């Protein structure tokens, strides 16, 4: 044992082992340092990837939220436009705007309004003879044409009740020409009904005759109801126009003395 150690000490210098250990330690430290640098670079790279992935995920979520918000907002806008369009079909434009802005509509008095009433002659008998679907189709066709005519002459449609159609000129925008405009509209409506009567005879269908009554005078206009709102007019002028219609002749326009005084210079009228 002593010989072996002695031999080793004889074969190698005294500082050999210490230098060897020092060299190994330096290599180990260098290796570890290099690996620490590599590991650090990898960690930084992984952290960068995770950061980028997180940012992309946030961007994607933000885009999804923005798209959802846009869709919801657009849906609200579309629903609002539909509601406004529906309201404008039910009410005059000024009245609809007032209802939307204040939640209520104030009644207004008009001194000169021309009211038109129309009614289909013998409608009860026609109802008994016609198929319900055909009846509604015919009424819808007539009233759609009436709507286009009154819109053409800036007349306000008030309502339809069964086979009766009611409109008025001079509301909600006041003017002095409404008696003439209503008479022109009534003439065009009667001309349309006469042409339909000729077609009905040719096709052996039910013949539709129309009575029209017109009167000019003061009315009160406003909105009634809170759920199913409707624009309506009241006053003796409305009642007189209704009587003009009921006492008139089929395919003719029966006007009151007041309306006659306002339109006699523009139309040829016959006293009944």
Short mmCIF file of C-alpha atoms in Angstrom, two decimals:
data_model
loop_
_atom_site.label_atom_id
_atom_site.label_comp_id
_atom_site.label_asym_id
_atom_site.label_seq_id
_atom_site.Cartn_x
_atom_site.Cartn_y
_atom_site.Cartn_z
CA UNK A 1 0.00 0.00 0.00
CA UNK A 2 2.80 2.39 0.91
CA UNK A 3 4.75 1.29 -2.11
CA UNK A 4 1.84 2.04 -4.46
CA UNK A 5 1.35 5.53 -3.08
CA UNK A 6 4.99 6.15 -3.20
CA UNK A 7 5.12 4.98 -6.80
CA UNK A 8 2.21 7.28 -7.75
CA UNK A 9 3.90 10.20 -6.07
CA UNK A 10 7.08 9.31 -7.88
CA UNK A 11 5.39 8.95 -11.29
CA UNK A 12 3.33 12.20 -11.08
CA UNK A 13 4.45 15.56 -9.86
CA UNK A 14 3.19 16.76 -6.53
CA UNK A 15 0.93 19.44 -8.00
CA UNK A 16 -0.47 17.26 -10.77
CA UNK A 17 -3.66 16.26 -8.98
CA UNK A 18 -4.36 19.76 -7.82
CA UNK A 19 -3.94 21.08 -11.37
CA UNK A 20 -6.13 18.27 -12.68
CA UNK A 21 -8.89 19.08 -10.20
CA UNK A 22 -8.62 22.75 -11.02
CA UNK A 23 -8.86 22.03 -14.74
CA UNK A 24 -11.87 19.77 -14.24
CA UNK A 25 -13.54 22.41 -12.11
CA UNK A 26 -12.99 25.10 -14.72
CA UNK A 27 -14.34 22.86 -17.50
CA UNK A 28 -17.34 21.97 -15.39
CA UNK A 29 -18.01 25.62 -14.58
CA UNK A 30 -17.60 26.55 -18.25
CA UNK A 31 -19.97 23.75 -19.29
CA UNK A 32 -22.52 24.74 -16.71
CA UNK A 33 -22.24 28.41 -17.67
CA UNK A 34 -22.70 27.62 -21.34
CA UNK A 35 -25.74 25.46 -20.56
CA UNK A 36 -27.17 28.14 -18.31
CA UNK A 37 -26.90 30.62 -21.20
CA UNK A 38 -28.58 28.14 -23.58
CA UNK A 39 -31.31 27.40 -21.08
CA UNK A 40 -31.80 31.14 -20.53
CA UNK A 41 -32.11 31.75 -24.28
CA UNK A 42 -34.61 28.90 -24.56
CA UNK A 43 -36.60 30.30 -21.62
CA UNK A 44 -36.62 33.77 -23.18
CA UNK A 45 -37.73 32.27 -26.51
CA UNK A 46 -40.49 30.27 -24.84
CA UNK A 47 -41.59 33.32 -22.85
CA UNK A 48 -41.71 35.35 -26.08
CA UNK A 49 -43.80 32.64 -27.74
CA UNK A 50 -46.15 32.50 -24.78
CA UNK A 51 -46.46 36.31 -24.80
CA UNK A 52 -47.19 36.36 -28.53
CA UNK A 53 -49.75 33.55 -28.13
CA UNK A 54 -51.37 35.41 -25.25
CA UNK A 55 -51.50 38.62 -27.29
CA UNK A 56 -53.01 36.79 -30.28
CA UNK A 57 -55.58 35.18 -28.00
CA UNK A 58 -56.50 38.55 -26.49
CA UNK A 59 -56.72 40.08 -29.96
CA UNK A 60 -58.96 37.24 -31.10
CA UNK A 61 -61.20 37.61 -28.04
CA UNK A 62 -61.32 41.38 -28.51
CA UNK A 63 -62.27 40.92 -32.16
CA UNK A 64 -64.95 38.43 -31.20
CA UNK A 65 -66.38 40.83 -28.60
CA UNK A 66 -66.27 43.71 -31.09
CA UNK A 67 -68.06 41.62 -33.73
CA UNK A 68 -70.67 40.51 -31.22
CA UNK A 69 -71.15 44.09 -30.07
CA UNK A 70 -71.44 45.27 -33.68
CA UNK A 71 -73.98 42.56 -34.50
CA UNK A 72 -76.05 43.38 -31.40
CA UNK A 73 -75.82 47.09 -32.11
CA UNK A 74 -76.77 46.55 -35.75
CA UNK A 75 -79.68 44.38 -34.67
CA UNK A 76 -80.89 47.14 -32.35
CA UNK A 77 -80.55 49.70 -35.15
CA UNK A 78 -82.48 47.44 -37.56
CA UNK A 79 -85.23 46.86 -34.99
CA UNK A 80 -85.43 50.59 -34.32
CA UNK A 81 -85.68 51.36 -38.03
CA UNK A 82 -88.42 48.75 -38.43
CA UNK A 83 -90.30 50.22 -35.46
CA UNK A 84 -89.94 53.74 -36.85
CA UNK A 85 -91.10 52.59 -40.29
CA UNK A 86 -94.08 50.79 -38.80
CA UNK A 87 -94.94 53.84 -36.71
CA UNK A 88 -94.64 56.12 -39.75
CA UNK A 89 -97.11 53.87 -41.58
CA UNK A 90 -99.58 54.15 -38.70
CA UNK A 91 -99.13 57.85 -37.97
CA UNK A 92 -98.25 61.00 -39.90
CA UNK A 93 -94.53 61.78 -39.88
CA UNK A 94 -94.77 64.80 -37.56
CA UNK A 95 -97.05 62.92 -35.17
CA UNK A 96 -94.75 59.88 -35.11
CA UNK A 97 -91.73 62.08 -34.34
CA UNK A 98 -93.61 63.82 -31.53
CA UNK A 99 -94.66 60.47 -30.05
CA UNK A 100 -91.07 59.16 -30.17
CA UNK A 101 -89.55 62.27 -28.62
CA UNK A 102 -92.13 63.03 -25.90
CA UNK A 103 -94.02 59.76 -25.48
CA UNK A 104 -97.36 61.44 -26.17
CA UNK A 105 -99.14 63.41 -28.88
CA UNK A 106 -101.09 66.58 -28.32
CA UNK A 107 -104.42 66.96 -30.11
CA UNK A 108 -104.68 69.73 -32.69
CA UNK A 109 -107.59 71.72 -34.07
CA UNK A 110 -107.79 72.35 -37.80
CA UNK A 111 -110.14 74.95 -39.22
CA UNK A 112 -110.26 73.67 -42.80
CA UNK A 113 -110.04 69.96 -43.55
CA UNK A 114 -111.70 68.04 -46.37
CA UNK A 115 -112.86 64.58 -45.33
CA UNK A 116 -113.56 61.78 -47.81
CA UNK A 117 -115.67 58.75 -46.96
CA UNK A 118 -116.09 55.82 -49.34
CA UNK A 119 -118.13 52.67 -49.02
CA UNK A 120 -118.70 49.67 -51.28
CA UNK A 121 -122.33 49.36 -52.34
CA UNK A 122 -123.97 46.03 -51.56
CA UNK A 123 -120.95 44.74 -49.70
CA UNK A 124 -123.03 42.46 -47.45
CA UNK A 125 -124.41 40.64 -50.48
CA UNK A 126 -120.92 40.40 -52.01
CA UNK A 127 -119.61 38.85 -48.79
CA UNK A 128 -122.25 36.11 -48.97
CA UNK A 129 -121.35 35.25 -52.57
CA UNK A 130 -117.56 35.36 -52.51
CA UNK A 131 -114.92 33.07 -51.10
CA UNK A 132 -113.33 34.72 -48.00
CA UNK A 133 -109.81 34.57 -49.44
CA UNK A 134 -110.93 36.12 -52.74
CA UNK A 135 -112.87 38.78 -50.86
CA UNK A 136 -109.86 39.86 -48.80
CA UNK A 137 -107.66 39.84 -51.90
CA UNK A 138 -110.08 42.14 -53.72
CA UNK A 139 -110.38 44.52 -50.79
CA UNK A 140 -106.63 44.59 -50.38
CA UNK A 141 -106.19 45.40 -54.06
CA UNK A 142 -108.71 48.25 -53.89
CA UNK A 143 -107.34 49.79 -50.73
CA UNK A 144 -103.75 49.56 -51.93
CA UNK A 145 -104.75 51.55 -55.00
CA UNK A 146 -106.63 54.04 -52.83
CA UNK A 147 -103.50 54.45 -50.69
CA UNK A 148 -101.37 55.25 -53.73
CA UNK A 149 -103.91 57.82 -54.93
CA UNK A 150 -104.22 59.69 -51.62
CA UNK A 151 -100.44 59.70 -51.22
CA UNK A 152 -100.15 61.17 -54.71
CA UNK A 153 -102.34 64.14 -53.70
CA UNK A 154 -100.75 64.60 -50.23
CA UNK A 155 -103.86 63.39 -48.46
CA UNK A 156 -103.69 61.62 -45.10
CA UNK A 157 -105.24 58.18 -44.84
CA UNK A 158 -107.16 57.94 -41.58
CA UNK A 159 -108.47 54.37 -41.42
CA UNK A 160 -110.41 51.54 -43.01
CA UNK A 161 -113.39 49.94 -41.28
CA UNK A 162 -114.60 46.86 -43.06
CA UNK A 163 -115.28 48.02 -46.61
CA UNK A 164 -115.23 51.73 -45.68
CA UNK A 165 -112.23 53.91 -46.47
CA UNK A 166 -111.61 57.29 -44.84
CA UNK A 167 -109.00 59.96 -45.62
CA UNK A 168 -108.60 63.70 -45.14
CA UNK A 169 -106.78 66.56 -46.83
CA UNK A 170 -105.26 69.50 -44.98
CA UNK A 171 -103.81 67.46 -42.10
CA UNK A 172 -101.32 67.26 -40.53
CA UNK A 173 -99.87 69.93 -42.86
CA UNK A 174 -102.35 72.75 -43.26
CA UNK A 175 -103.12 74.08 -46.73
CA UNK A 176 -105.88 75.90 -48.61
CA UNK A 177 -105.98 73.56 -51.61
CA UNK A 178 -107.14 70.42 -49.81
CA UNK A 179 -110.78 70.55 -51.17
CA UNK A 180 -109.46 70.46 -54.75
CA UNK A 181 -106.92 67.73 -53.98
CA UNK A 182 -109.53 65.51 -52.31
CA UNK A 183 -111.96 65.91 -55.23
CA UNK A 184 -109.20 65.00 -57.69
CA UNK A 185 -108.36 61.92 -55.62
CA UNK A 186 -112.06 60.95 -55.43
CA UNK A 187 -112.39 61.24 -59.21
CA UNK A 188 -109.35 59.04 -59.78
CA UNK A 189 -110.64 56.45 -57.30
CA UNK A 190 -114.05 56.33 -58.97
CA UNK A 191 -112.42 56.03 -62.39
CA UNK A 192 -110.43 53.06 -61.12
CA UNK A 193 -113.56 51.40 -59.69
CA UNK A 194 -115.42 51.91 -62.97
CA UNK A 195 -112.61 50.21 -64.87
CA UNK A 196 -112.73 47.35 -62.35
CA UNK A 197 -116.50 47.08 -62.88
CA UNK A 198 -115.97 46.67 -66.62
CA UNK A 199 -113.44 43.91 -66.01
CA UNK A 200 -115.81 42.24 -63.54
CA UNK A 201 -118.58 42.15 -66.12
CA UNK A 202 -116.25 40.66 -68.72
CA UNK A 203 -115.03 38.03 -66.28
CA UNK A 204 -118.49 37.45 -64.79
CA UNK A 205 -117.24 38.32 -61.33
CA UNK A 206 -118.92 40.23 -58.52
CA UNK A 207 -119.49 43.89 -59.46
CA UNK A 208 -118.10 46.41 -57.01
CA UNK A 209 -119.81 49.82 -56.87
CA UNK A 210 -118.42 52.65 -54.76
CA UNK A 211 -120.11 55.60 -53.09
CA UNK A 212 -118.00 58.60 -52.06
CA UNK A 213 -118.98 61.48 -49.80
CA UNK A 214 -116.93 64.65 -49.22
CA UNK A 215 -117.30 67.55 -46.78
CA UNK A 216 -115.02 70.42 -45.72
CA UNK A 217 -114.90 71.96 -42.25
CA UNK A 218 -113.08 72.03 -38.89
CA UNK A 219 -111.85 68.89 -37.14
CA UNK A 220 -109.80 67.84 -34.14
CA UNK A 221 -106.97 65.42 -34.88
CA UNK A 222 -104.98 63.31 -32.45
CA UNK A 223 -103.79 59.89 -31.38
CA UNK A 224 -105.93 57.50 -29.36
CA UNK A 225 -104.81 54.42 -27.45
CA UNK A 226 -101.57 53.48 -25.70
CA UNK A 227 -100.84 50.03 -27.16
CA UNK A 228 -102.44 49.93 -30.60
CA UNK A 229 -102.19 53.64 -31.32
CA UNK A 230 -104.13 55.16 -34.21
CA UNK A 231 -104.40 58.61 -35.73
CA UNK A 232 -107.99 59.80 -35.93
CA UNK A 233 -110.13 62.89 -36.46
CA UNK A 234 -113.33 64.01 -34.73
CA UNK A 235 -116.00 66.61 -35.24
CA UNK A 236 -119.23 67.34 -37.09
CA UNK A 237 -117.25 67.52 -40.34
CA UNK A 238 -116.55 63.80 -40.09
CA UNK A 239 -120.23 63.02 -39.45
CA UNK A 240 -121.35 65.19 -42.38
CA UNK A 241 -118.88 63.50 -44.75
CA UNK A 242 -120.26 60.13 -43.64
CA UNK A 243 -123.82 61.30 -44.36
CA UNK A 244 -122.71 62.57 -47.78
CA UNK A 245 -121.43 59.08 -48.56
CA UNK A 246 -124.52 57.21 -47.32
CA UNK A 247 -126.90 59.50 -49.21
CA UNK A 248 -124.86 59.49 -52.42
CA UNK A 249 -125.24 57.50 -55.61
CA UNK A 250 -123.11 54.55 -56.69
CA UNK A 251 -120.10 55.50 -58.86
CA UNK A 252 -120.67 59.19 -58.07
CA UNK A 253 -119.04 61.73 -55.73
CA UNK A 254 -121.49 63.43 -53.38
CA UNK A 255 -120.12 66.70 -51.95
CA UNK A 256 -121.57 69.08 -49.38
CA UNK A 257 -122.54 72.69 -50.01
CA UNK A 258 -119.43 73.90 -48.17
CA UNK A 259 -117.10 71.86 -50.35
CA UNK A 260 -118.99 72.97 -53.46
CA UNK A 261 -118.42 76.64 -52.61
CA UNK A 262 -114.67 75.96 -52.47
CA UNK A 263 -114.35 73.92 -55.69
CA UNK A 264 -117.09 75.25 -57.98
CA UNK A 265 -114.57 77.27 -60.03
CA UNK A 266 -112.53 74.14 -60.78
CA UNK A 267 -115.12 71.40 -61.41
CA UNK A 268 -118.48 71.03 -63.10
CA UNK A 269 -120.97 69.97 -60.45
CA UNK A 270 -124.66 69.04 -60.57
CA UNK A 271 -127.14 69.80 -57.83
CA UNK A 272 -128.98 66.78 -56.43
#
